[in-house]
Amino acid sequence: MASVVERRPGFSIEATENDPLFDDDGRPRRTGTWLTASAHIITAVIGSGVLSLPWCNAQLGWIAGPMALVLFSVVTTYSSSLLANCYRYPDRVTGTRNYIYSAVVKVHLGGTQSIFCGIAQYLNMVGTTIGYTITASISMVAIKRSHCFHSQGHKAGCHTSNNMFMIIFGVIQIVLSQIPSFAKLDGLSIVAAVMSFSYSLIGIGLAIAKIAGGNHPRTSITGTSIGVDLTSSEKGWKALQAIGDIAFAYSFSAVLVEIQARHKQLDDTLRSHPPEYRAMKKAINVGVSITTLFYLSCGVLGYAAFGNLAPGNLLTGFGFYEPFWLIDIGNLCIAIHLICAYQVFCQPFYDFVEKCCSDGWPKSALTAFFTKERLINIPFGGVYKFSFFRLIWRTTYVVIITLIAMIFPLFNDVLALIGAISFWPLTVHFPIEMHISKNKIGRFSMPWVGLRVLSGFCFLVSLAASIASIQGLVQSLDHYKPLHSVS
């Protein structure tokens, strides 16, 4: 049985503090906790990039590699905590809630900064979904290739096109994209977090097994050796790329506010008691701590297992060939994780576009198309809010993203550039600037100078990583072939 209802953007009702159904702003009471927020954070942070950390350590060596991991975990935890404090304005406990990152920036720093934030945030989200499409397809292909290597030997080429697997990934995303809002993603985030732990543990376990087998590859304090592994210029570029990879591996600020409070269709995530900023800080500490533990373990043990010749990815790069079934499980976990993480990153962008369409048109038949939903009773599944506009728009988005990933198989290099550009403003600049403004920190005071130095340092890291990404992109263009993504 289906019925039709109309979404009313901006709708609010009179609510009391003790109302069991509604929060202090008249929206339906949220039920999320620091545990569900931690799952969202782990889903957003621990990606398949964890398996590239041995390569990063190989470029930086035994000292700089682990130090970079710890340094960026500290910076990310601190700046994310500052951002969590800014969610309500002006008071972080009783102030008005702001539901998206750019809205938080607007009330603290003004409209111009908000526009800059929105561009960086949504560019990052779109680029990430393209990168996830490419990476997930490579993991799917790796499952097929592992069976080929097992049957034909490790010297066999076993090259396979990624295109069909990108299409499969896209079809799955079309289905999942019909999830109405961010608040309904708790289940996906928990699954994705479990998958993250699973393939990270598989990579760590295989590295330990390789070390225990008596393997003693060449390693050094400074990593890869000039004149032996690569030239001096290559050493510099790869070191910058490694630093950039580590820095951006911790970048989840683009969706942090959306995790803390999602406004789509009056659905939200983190409940208001205890205060959201306290629960979010706990979630940040837990999420980043667990992430760092896995990053250090995988990076250090992977480097010990493979030394300066560590592959770019322990599982898809075939640092290991046997047992092939365990490698298959690891790559399957990567694919499932990216299927779920895709939604965590693109749901805020979906919501942004849909809110603009529903709020930005005058009353007409077109307005009804954007706002009306059909309530469908699903046996054993409750009531589903179906929207023709959501079906058409989100399906179109996934199709376009999949086509871009197929046409430009080198887009990972472009994604690295987008990540490099967006890291500094989203993770460091805006949280620090809002903290200074909110707390009225005086110019040239010690706290002000310290915060400016931190922001400046992170800007230089982001700039250096951007330059290294451009250099890698130029090199990739030498053998670029549209629609010929092959593993």
Short mmCIF file of C-alpha atoms in Angstrom, two decimals:
data_model
loop_
_atom_site.label_atom_id
_atom_site.label_comp_id
_atom_site.label_asym_id
_atom_site.label_seq_id
_atom_site.Cartn_x
_atom_site.Cartn_y
_atom_site.Cartn_z
CA MET A 1 0.00 0.00 0.00
CA ALA A 2 1.47 3.34 -1.00
CA SER A 3 0.54 6.90 -0.16
CA VAL A 4 1.91 10.28 -1.19
CA VAL A 5 3.36 12.88 1.14
CA GLU A 6 5.13 16.17 0.56
CA ARG A 7 8.45 17.07 2.09
CA ARG A 8 8.44 20.58 3.54
CA PRO A 9 11.96 22.03 3.70
CA GLY A 10 12.41 24.18 6.74
CA PHE A 11 9.40 22.58 8.47
CA SER A 12 9.48 22.93 12.24
CA ILE A 13 7.12 22.39 15.15
CA GLU A 14 6.98 23.58 18.70
CA ALA A 15 9.05 21.20 20.83
CA THR A 16 9.94 20.99 24.46
CA GLU A 17 13.12 19.82 26.10
CA ASN A 18 11.44 16.68 27.44
CA ASP A 19 9.51 15.82 24.28
CA PRO A 20 10.27 12.14 23.56
CA LEU A 21 9.73 12.55 19.80
CA PHE A 22 11.44 15.83 18.93
CA ASP A 23 14.72 17.64 19.60
CA ASP A 24 15.21 21.22 20.74
CA ASP A 25 14.91 22.56 17.18
CA GLY A 26 11.60 20.81 16.42
CA ARG A 27 13.10 18.07 14.30
CA PRO A 28 12.53 14.35 15.02
CA ARG A 29 14.69 13.19 17.91
CA ARG A 30 18.02 11.72 16.82
CA THR A 31 19.25 8.38 18.15
CA GLY A 32 22.88 8.19 17.04
CA THR A 33 25.67 7.75 19.61
CA TRP A 34 29.43 8.09 19.69
CA LEU A 35 29.59 4.42 18.66
CA THR A 36 27.68 4.95 15.40
CA ALA A 37 29.64 8.17 14.78
CA SER A 38 32.89 6.22 15.32
CA ALA A 39 31.74 3.69 12.74
CA HIS A 40 31.08 6.52 10.23
CA ILE A 41 34.53 7.98 10.92
CA ILE A 42 36.33 4.66 10.59
CA THR A 43 34.42 4.04 7.36
CA ALA A 44 35.49 7.43 6.00
CA VAL A 45 39.11 7.25 7.20
CA ILE A 46 40.26 3.64 6.84
CA GLY A 47 40.13 3.04 3.13
CA SER A 48 42.01 0.66 0.89
CA GLY A 49 44.83 3.23 1.10
CA VAL A 50 45.89 1.57 4.36
CA LEU A 51 47.41 -1.18 2.21
CA SER A 52 49.60 1.38 0.40
CA LEU A 53 51.26 2.50 3.63
CA PRO A 54 54.15 -0.01 3.33
CA TRP A 55 55.00 1.75 0.07
CA CYS A 56 54.83 5.10 1.88
CA ASN A 57 57.18 3.82 4.57
CA ALA A 58 59.52 2.54 1.88
CA GLN A 59 59.79 6.06 0.47
CA LEU A 60 60.32 7.72 3.87
CA GLY A 61 62.18 5.07 5.90
CA TRP A 62 61.97 3.75 9.44
CA ILE A 63 61.96 7.13 11.18
CA ALA A 64 60.10 9.58 8.96
CA GLY A 65 57.38 7.09 7.96
CA PRO A 66 55.98 6.26 11.41
CA MET A 67 56.57 9.85 12.57
CA ALA A 68 54.44 11.17 9.70
CA LEU A 69 51.62 8.78 10.62
CA VAL A 70 51.64 9.87 14.25
CA LEU A 71 51.99 13.57 13.39
CA PHE A 72 49.01 13.64 11.06
CA SER A 73 46.88 11.62 13.45
CA VAL A 74 47.53 14.24 16.13
CA VAL A 75 46.80 17.14 13.76
CA THR A 76 43.62 15.50 12.48
CA THR A 77 42.34 14.72 15.97
CA TYR A 78 42.99 18.27 17.16
CA SER A 79 41.52 20.09 14.14
CA SER A 80 38.49 17.77 14.04
CA SER A 81 37.82 18.50 17.72
CA LEU A 82 37.88 22.22 16.94
CA LEU A 83 35.37 21.64 14.16
CA ALA A 84 33.10 19.62 16.46
CA ASN A 85 33.03 22.57 18.87
CA CYS A 86 31.68 24.82 16.11
CA TYR A 87 28.64 22.70 15.23
CA ARG A 88 26.29 24.89 17.33
CA TYR A 89 26.49 28.68 17.23
CA PRO A 90 27.15 30.78 19.22
CA ASP A 91 27.20 28.41 22.23
CA ARG A 92 28.39 24.85 21.61
CA VAL A 93 25.75 23.38 23.98
CA THR A 94 22.61 25.49 23.55
CA GLY A 95 23.31 27.40 20.34
CA THR A 96 21.61 26.95 16.98
CA ARG A 97 22.50 23.79 15.15
CA ASN A 98 24.16 23.96 11.71
CA TYR A 99 23.61 20.90 9.57
CA ILE A 100 26.32 21.09 6.90
CA TYR A 101 29.99 22.11 6.90
CA SER A 102 29.50 25.21 4.74
CA ALA A 103 26.71 26.43 7.05
CA VAL A 104 29.05 26.13 10.04
CA VAL A 105 31.67 28.17 8.18
CA LYS A 106 29.07 30.77 7.16
CA VAL A 107 27.91 31.61 10.70
CA HIS A 108 31.50 31.87 11.97
CA LEU A 109 33.42 33.36 9.04
CA GLY A 110 30.89 34.77 6.58
CA GLY A 111 29.40 33.96 3.18
CA THR A 112 32.55 34.22 1.05
CA GLN A 113 34.42 31.67 3.14
CA SER A 114 31.31 29.46 3.09
CA ILE A 115 31.31 29.39 -0.72
CA PHE A 116 35.00 28.49 -0.75
CA CYS A 117 34.29 25.72 1.76
CA GLY A 118 31.38 24.34 -0.26
CA ILE A 119 33.43 24.18 -3.45
CA ALA A 120 36.30 22.36 -1.72
CA GLN A 121 33.95 20.01 0.14
CA TYR A 122 31.78 18.88 -2.74
CA LEU A 123 34.70 18.69 -5.17
CA ASN A 124 36.38 16.39 -2.67
CA MET A 125 33.25 14.23 -2.35
CA VAL A 126 32.74 13.89 -6.11
CA GLY A 127 36.39 13.13 -6.72
CA THR A 128 36.40 10.55 -3.94
CA THR A 129 33.46 8.66 -5.44
CA ILE A 130 35.26 8.48 -8.79
CA GLY A 131 38.38 7.19 -7.05
CA TYR A 132 36.33 4.61 -5.13
CA THR A 133 34.82 3.35 -8.40
CA ILE A 134 38.28 2.81 -9.87
CA THR A 135 39.79 1.30 -6.71
CA ALA A 136 36.88 -1.07 -6.06
CA SER A 137 37.04 -2.37 -9.62
CA ILE A 138 40.78 -3.05 -9.20
CA SER A 139 40.04 -5.09 -6.07
CA MET A 140 37.35 -7.05 -7.92
CA VAL A 141 39.76 -7.70 -10.79
CA ALA A 142 42.43 -8.80 -8.29
CA ILE A 143 40.16 -11.67 -7.20
CA LYS A 144 40.00 -12.92 -10.79
CA ARG A 145 43.73 -12.42 -11.29
CA SER A 146 44.66 -14.29 -8.10
CA HIS A 147 42.94 -17.40 -9.46
CA CYS A 148 44.79 -16.94 -12.75
CA PHE A 149 48.15 -16.69 -10.96
CA HIS A 150 47.29 -19.72 -8.84
CA SER A 151 46.51 -21.87 -11.89
CA GLN A 152 49.01 -20.48 -14.44
CA GLY A 153 51.90 -19.42 -12.23
CA HIS A 154 53.14 -16.13 -10.84
CA LYS A 155 54.90 -15.17 -14.06
CA ALA A 156 51.68 -15.16 -16.09
CA GLY A 157 50.36 -11.76 -17.16
CA CYS A 158 46.73 -12.39 -16.22
CA HIS A 159 45.80 -8.86 -17.36
CA THR A 160 42.09 -8.06 -17.11
CA SER A 161 39.98 -5.06 -18.11
CA ASN A 162 38.45 -3.11 -15.22
CA ASN A 163 35.47 -1.75 -17.19
CA MET A 164 32.99 -4.56 -16.53
CA PHE A 165 33.75 -4.44 -12.82
CA MET A 166 33.24 -0.66 -12.78
CA ILE A 167 29.80 -1.24 -14.31
CA ILE A 168 28.98 -3.84 -11.65
CA PHE A 169 30.08 -1.41 -8.95
CA GLY A 170 27.95 1.33 -10.52
CA VAL A 171 24.83 -0.86 -10.61
CA ILE A 172 25.25 -1.63 -6.90
CA GLN A 173 25.60 2.09 -6.16
CA ILE A 174 22.42 2.91 -8.11
CA VAL A 175 20.52 0.60 -5.74
CA LEU A 176 22.20 1.87 -2.56
CA SER A 177 21.85 5.51 -3.62
CA GLN A 178 18.11 5.23 -3.06
CA ILE A 179 18.73 5.17 0.70
CA PRO A 180 16.87 8.39 1.63
CA SER A 181 19.38 10.05 3.95
CA PHE A 182 22.66 9.96 5.83
CA ALA A 183 20.82 8.98 9.00
CA LYS A 184 19.94 5.63 7.40
CA LEU A 185 23.57 4.69 6.77
CA ASP A 186 24.43 3.35 10.22
CA GLY A 187 24.17 -0.25 9.02
CA LEU A 188 26.38 0.38 5.99
CA SER A 189 28.98 2.14 8.12
CA ILE A 190 29.15 -0.74 10.59
CA VAL A 191 29.56 -3.24 7.75
CA ALA A 192 32.24 -1.04 6.16
CA ALA A 193 34.11 -0.68 9.47
CA VAL A 194 34.14 -4.47 9.88
CA MET A 195 35.43 -4.85 6.31
CA SER A 196 38.17 -2.27 7.02
CA PHE A 197 39.38 -4.23 10.02
CA SER A 198 39.18 -7.50 8.09
CA TYR A 199 41.33 -6.61 5.09
CA SER A 200 43.75 -4.62 7.27
CA LEU A 201 44.21 -7.65 9.53
CA ILE A 202 44.66 -9.90 6.50
CA GLY A 203 47.37 -7.61 5.15
CA ILE A 204 49.06 -7.43 8.55
CA GLY A 205 48.81 -11.20 9.03
CA LEU A 206 50.32 -11.95 5.62
CA ALA A 207 53.16 -9.51 6.32
CA ILE A 208 53.89 -11.18 9.67
CA ALA A 209 53.87 -14.59 7.97
CA LYS A 210 56.34 -13.36 5.35
CA ILE A 211 58.64 -11.95 8.05
CA ALA A 212 58.41 -15.16 10.11
CA GLY A 213 59.34 -17.14 6.99
CA GLY A 214 62.85 -15.74 7.17
CA ASN A 215 62.45 -12.97 4.63
CA HIS A 216 64.94 -10.14 5.24
CA PRO A 217 64.54 -7.53 2.49
CA ARG A 218 66.67 -4.41 2.26
CA THR A 219 65.39 -1.54 4.42
CA SER A 220 67.00 1.64 5.72
CA ILE A 221 66.47 4.60 8.01
CA THR A 222 65.82 6.86 5.01
CA GLY A 223 63.92 4.37 2.87
CA THR A 224 64.60 3.84 -0.83
CA SER A 225 68.20 4.49 -1.82
CA ILE A 226 69.28 7.02 -4.42
CA GLY A 227 71.29 5.36 -7.17
CA VAL A 228 70.05 1.90 -6.22
CA ASP A 229 66.25 2.05 -6.22
CA LEU A 230 65.67 5.38 -7.98
CA THR A 231 67.23 8.70 -8.97
CA SER A 232 67.52 11.70 -6.67
CA SER A 233 64.63 13.52 -8.39
CA GLU A 234 62.43 10.43 -8.22
CA LYS A 235 63.27 10.10 -4.53
CA GLY A 236 62.06 13.64 -3.89
CA TRP A 237 58.83 13.28 -5.85
CA LYS A 238 57.94 9.93 -4.29
CA ALA A 239 58.71 11.17 -0.78
CA LEU A 240 56.32 14.09 -1.31
CA GLN A 241 53.68 11.76 -2.72
CA ALA A 242 54.09 9.49 0.31
CA ILE A 243 53.64 12.39 2.73
CA GLY A 244 50.59 13.48 0.79
CA ASP A 245 49.12 9.96 0.83
CA ILE A 246 49.54 9.77 4.61
CA ALA A 247 48.08 13.22 5.19
CA PHE A 248 45.02 12.58 3.06
CA ALA A 249 44.50 9.12 4.53
CA TYR A 250 43.33 10.96 7.66
CA SER A 251 41.12 13.45 5.84
CA PHE A 252 37.47 12.93 6.82
CA SER A 253 36.54 16.52 7.69
CA ALA A 254 34.54 16.80 4.46
CA VAL A 255 31.82 14.67 6.07
CA LEU A 256 32.42 15.33 9.77
CA VAL A 257 29.60 17.85 10.27
CA GLU A 258 27.27 15.65 8.23
CA ILE A 259 28.11 12.77 10.57
CA GLN A 260 27.42 14.98 13.58
CA ALA A 261 24.05 16.18 12.28
CA ARG A 262 22.34 15.39 9.03
CA HIS A 263 19.29 17.43 8.06
CA LYS A 264 17.85 15.65 5.05
CA GLN A 265 14.09 15.06 5.34
CA LEU A 266 14.24 15.97 9.02
CA ASP A 267 16.41 12.89 9.71
CA ASP A 268 19.53 13.43 11.83
CA THR A 269 22.25 11.27 13.30
CA LEU A 270 24.01 12.19 16.57
CA ARG A 271 21.52 12.69 19.42
CA SER A 272 21.60 15.92 21.41
CA HIS A 273 22.17 14.46 24.89
CA PRO A 274 24.91 14.30 25.93
CA PRO A 275 25.92 17.44 23.98
CA GLU A 276 26.87 16.57 20.40
CA TYR A 277 30.35 18.04 20.65
CA ARG A 278 31.25 15.75 23.55
CA ALA A 279 29.99 12.63 21.80
CA MET A 280 31.68 13.66 18.55
CA LYS A 281 35.02 14.30 20.28
CA LYS A 282 34.84 10.85 21.82
CA ALA A 283 34.03 9.39 18.42
CA ILE A 284 36.94 11.29 16.87
CA ASN A 285 39.38 10.06 19.52
CA VAL A 286 38.22 6.47 19.16
CA GLY A 287 38.05 6.52 15.36
CA VAL A 288 41.43 8.17 14.78
CA SER A 289 43.16 6.09 17.48
CA ILE A 290 41.95 2.82 15.95
CA THR A 291 42.87 4.10 12.50
CA THR A 292 46.38 5.06 13.59
CA LEU A 293 46.95 1.67 15.24
CA PHE A 294 46.05 -0.10 12.02
CA TYR A 295 48.04 2.35 9.89
CA LEU A 296 51.19 1.89 11.97
CA SER A 297 50.83 -1.88 12.07
CA CYS A 298 50.21 -2.25 8.36
CA GLY A 299 52.83 0.32 7.33
CA VAL A 300 55.65 -0.88 9.57
CA LEU A 301 55.05 -4.63 9.18
CA GLY A 302 54.50 -4.30 5.43
CA TYR A 303 57.77 -2.41 5.07
CA ALA A 304 59.58 -5.02 7.16
CA ALA A 305 58.16 -7.75 4.92
CA PHE A 306 58.95 -6.17 1.53
CA GLY A 307 61.57 -3.52 2.26
CA ASN A 308 62.31 -0.83 -0.29
CA LEU A 309 60.50 -2.82 -3.00
CA ALA A 310 57.14 -2.72 -1.20
CA PRO A 311 54.24 -2.79 -3.71
CA GLY A 312 51.79 0.06 -3.99
CA ASN A 313 49.06 -2.14 -2.50
CA LEU A 314 49.71 -5.32 -0.52
CA LEU A 315 46.65 -7.13 -1.89
CA THR A 316 45.80 -5.68 -5.30
CA GLY A 317 49.49 -5.12 -6.10
CA PHE A 318 50.19 -8.80 -5.44
CA GLY A 319 52.82 -8.44 -2.81
CA PHE A 320 51.42 -11.84 -1.89
CA TYR A 321 50.22 -14.63 -4.18
CA GLU A 322 49.39 -17.36 -1.68
CA PRO A 323 47.19 -18.42 -0.05
CA PHE A 324 45.12 -17.14 -2.95
CA TRP A 325 41.81 -17.73 -1.16
CA LEU A 326 42.85 -15.44 1.70
CA ILE A 327 43.90 -12.75 -0.77
CA ASP A 328 40.49 -13.15 -2.42
CA ILE A 329 38.76 -12.59 0.93
CA GLY A 330 40.88 -9.50 1.55
CA ASN A 331 40.04 -7.98 -1.84
CA LEU A 332 36.38 -8.85 -1.39
CA CYS A 333 36.45 -6.97 1.92
CA ILE A 334 38.02 -3.97 0.17
CA ALA A 335 35.28 -3.98 -2.47
CA ILE A 336 32.49 -4.25 0.12
CA HIS A 337 34.07 -1.46 2.20
CA LEU A 338 34.27 0.89 -0.80
CA ILE A 339 30.68 0.06 -1.79
CA CYS A 340 29.58 1.29 1.64
CA ALA A 341 32.06 4.20 1.93
CA TYR A 342 30.89 5.53 -1.47
CA GLN A 343 27.52 6.26 0.12
CA VAL A 344 29.04 7.92 3.19
CA PHE A 345 30.83 10.41 0.93
CA CYS A 346 28.14 11.03 -1.70
CA GLN A 347 25.04 11.27 0.52
CA PRO A 348 25.90 14.84 1.66
CA PHE A 349 26.28 15.84 -2.01
CA TYR A 350 22.97 14.18 -2.87
CA ASP A 351 21.31 16.08 -0.05
CA PHE A 352 22.85 19.39 -1.10
CA VAL A 353 21.55 19.13 -4.67
CA GLU A 354 18.11 17.93 -3.56
CA LYS A 355 17.75 20.70 -1.00
CA CYS A 356 18.73 23.31 -3.60
CA CYS A 357 16.11 21.94 -5.99
CA SER A 358 13.32 21.70 -3.42
CA ASP A 359 14.02 25.14 -1.91
CA GLY A 360 15.04 27.05 -5.02
CA TRP A 361 11.98 26.74 -7.24
CA PRO A 362 8.77 28.81 -7.02
CA LYS A 363 5.55 27.00 -6.26
CA SER A 364 4.64 25.02 -9.37
CA ALA A 365 4.12 21.51 -10.65
CA LEU A 366 7.91 21.20 -10.80
CA THR A 367 8.11 21.89 -7.06
CA ALA A 368 5.83 18.92 -6.42
CA PHE A 369 8.15 16.74 -8.52
CA PHE A 370 11.09 17.72 -6.31
CA THR A 371 9.32 17.39 -2.96
CA LYS A 372 6.67 14.67 -3.14
CA GLU A 373 7.40 11.19 -1.88
CA ARG A 374 5.44 7.98 -2.08
CA LEU A 375 5.32 5.94 1.13
CA ILE A 376 5.68 2.26 0.32
CA ASN A 377 5.12 -0.43 2.92
CA ILE A 378 7.80 -3.07 2.58
CA PRO A 379 7.04 -6.42 4.27
CA PHE A 380 9.36 -6.85 7.26
CA GLY A 381 11.17 -3.68 6.18
CA GLY A 382 8.93 -0.87 7.39
CA VAL A 383 7.96 2.14 5.30
CA TYR A 384 10.18 3.31 2.43
CA LYS A 385 10.03 6.90 1.15
CA PHE A 386 10.18 6.66 -2.64
CA SER A 387 10.87 9.77 -4.73
CA PHE A 388 10.92 9.88 -8.55
CA PHE A 389 13.27 12.85 -8.43
CA ARG A 390 15.69 11.02 -6.13
CA LEU A 391 15.59 7.96 -8.39
CA ILE A 392 16.33 9.96 -11.55
CA TRP A 393 18.91 12.37 -10.11
CA ARG A 394 20.94 9.88 -8.07
CA THR A 395 20.92 7.27 -10.83
CA THR A 396 22.17 9.91 -13.28
CA TYR A 397 24.95 10.90 -10.87
CA VAL A 398 26.17 7.31 -10.45
CA VAL A 399 26.08 6.68 -14.20
CA ILE A 400 28.12 9.84 -14.91
CA ILE A 401 30.65 8.98 -12.19
CA THR A 402 31.03 5.44 -13.56
CA LEU A 403 31.52 6.72 -17.12
CA ILE A 404 34.17 9.20 -15.99
CA ALA A 405 36.00 6.41 -14.13
CA MET A 406 35.91 4.25 -17.29
CA ILE A 407 36.94 7.02 -19.68
CA PHE A 408 39.74 8.35 -17.49
CA PRO A 409 41.46 5.37 -15.86
CA LEU A 410 44.23 7.69 -14.69
CA PHE A 411 41.76 9.68 -12.59
CA ASN A 412 43.43 8.42 -9.43
CA ASP A 413 46.16 10.96 -10.18
CA VAL A 414 43.55 13.69 -10.58
CA LEU A 415 41.88 12.52 -7.35
CA ALA A 416 45.22 12.81 -5.55
CA LEU A 417 45.43 16.39 -6.80
CA ILE A 418 41.89 17.15 -5.63
CA GLY A 419 42.68 15.62 -2.26
CA ALA A 420 45.88 17.63 -1.99
CA ILE A 421 44.06 20.85 -2.73
CA SER A 422 41.16 20.18 -0.35
CA PHE A 423 43.17 18.78 2.58
CA TRP A 424 44.41 22.06 3.98
CA PRO A 425 41.18 24.12 3.84
CA LEU A 426 38.80 21.39 5.03
CA THR A 427 40.93 19.62 7.64
CA VAL A 428 43.00 22.51 9.00
CA HIS A 429 42.22 26.02 7.78
CA PHE A 430 38.49 26.34 8.48
CA PRO A 431 38.52 24.60 11.89
CA ILE A 432 41.40 26.81 13.07
CA GLU A 433 39.91 30.03 11.70
CA MET A 434 36.53 29.27 13.28
CA HIS A 435 38.19 28.42 16.60
CA ILE A 436 40.05 31.75 16.57
CA SER A 437 36.86 33.65 15.72
CA LYS A 438 34.62 31.77 18.15
CA ASN A 439 36.99 32.21 21.11
CA LYS A 440 38.08 35.73 20.11
CA ILE A 441 41.79 34.82 20.29
CA GLY A 442 43.87 37.98 20.09
CA ARG A 443 46.22 38.61 17.18
CA PHE A 444 49.87 37.76 17.86
CA SER A 445 49.05 36.11 21.17
CA MET A 446 50.80 32.79 21.83
CA PRO A 447 47.72 30.67 20.97
CA TRP A 448 47.16 32.72 17.81
CA VAL A 449 50.77 32.31 16.68
CA GLY A 450 50.74 28.57 17.43
CA LEU A 451 47.56 28.01 15.44
CA ARG A 452 48.86 30.07 12.52
CA VAL A 453 52.14 28.10 12.47
CA LEU A 454 50.21 24.82 12.41
CA SER A 455 47.98 26.04 9.60
CA GLY A 456 50.97 27.34 7.63
CA PHE A 457 52.84 24.05 7.99
CA CYS A 458 49.85 22.05 6.78
CA PHE A 459 49.41 24.46 3.87
CA LEU A 460 52.99 23.79 2.77
CA VAL A 461 52.43 20.04 3.02
CA SER A 462 49.27 20.35 0.94
CA LEU A 463 51.07 22.52 -1.61
CA ALA A 464 54.00 20.11 -1.89
CA ALA A 465 51.66 17.14 -2.30
CA SER A 466 49.74 19.06 -4.99
CA ILE A 467 52.93 19.66 -6.95
CA ALA A 468 53.90 15.99 -6.62
CA SER A 469 50.41 14.96 -7.78
CA ILE A 470 50.68 17.18 -10.85
CA GLN A 471 54.05 15.62 -11.65
CA GLY A 472 52.53 12.14 -11.35
CA LEU A 473 49.61 13.19 -13.54
CA VAL A 474 51.94 14.47 -16.27
CA GLN A 475 53.79 11.15 -16.25
CA SER A 476 50.54 9.18 -16.47
CA LEU A 477 49.44 11.17 -19.53
CA ASP A 478 52.35 9.64 -21.48
CA HIS A 479 50.54 6.29 -21.68
CA TYR A 480 46.94 7.46 -21.26
CA LYS A 481 44.25 5.52 -23.14
CA PRO A 482 40.54 6.31 -22.61
CA LEU A 483 38.36 3.28 -21.79
CA HIS A 484 41.46 1.08 -21.45
CA SER A 485 41.77 0.61 -17.72
CA VAL A 486 43.57 -2.72 -17.33
CA SER A 487 44.98 -4.42 -14.23
#
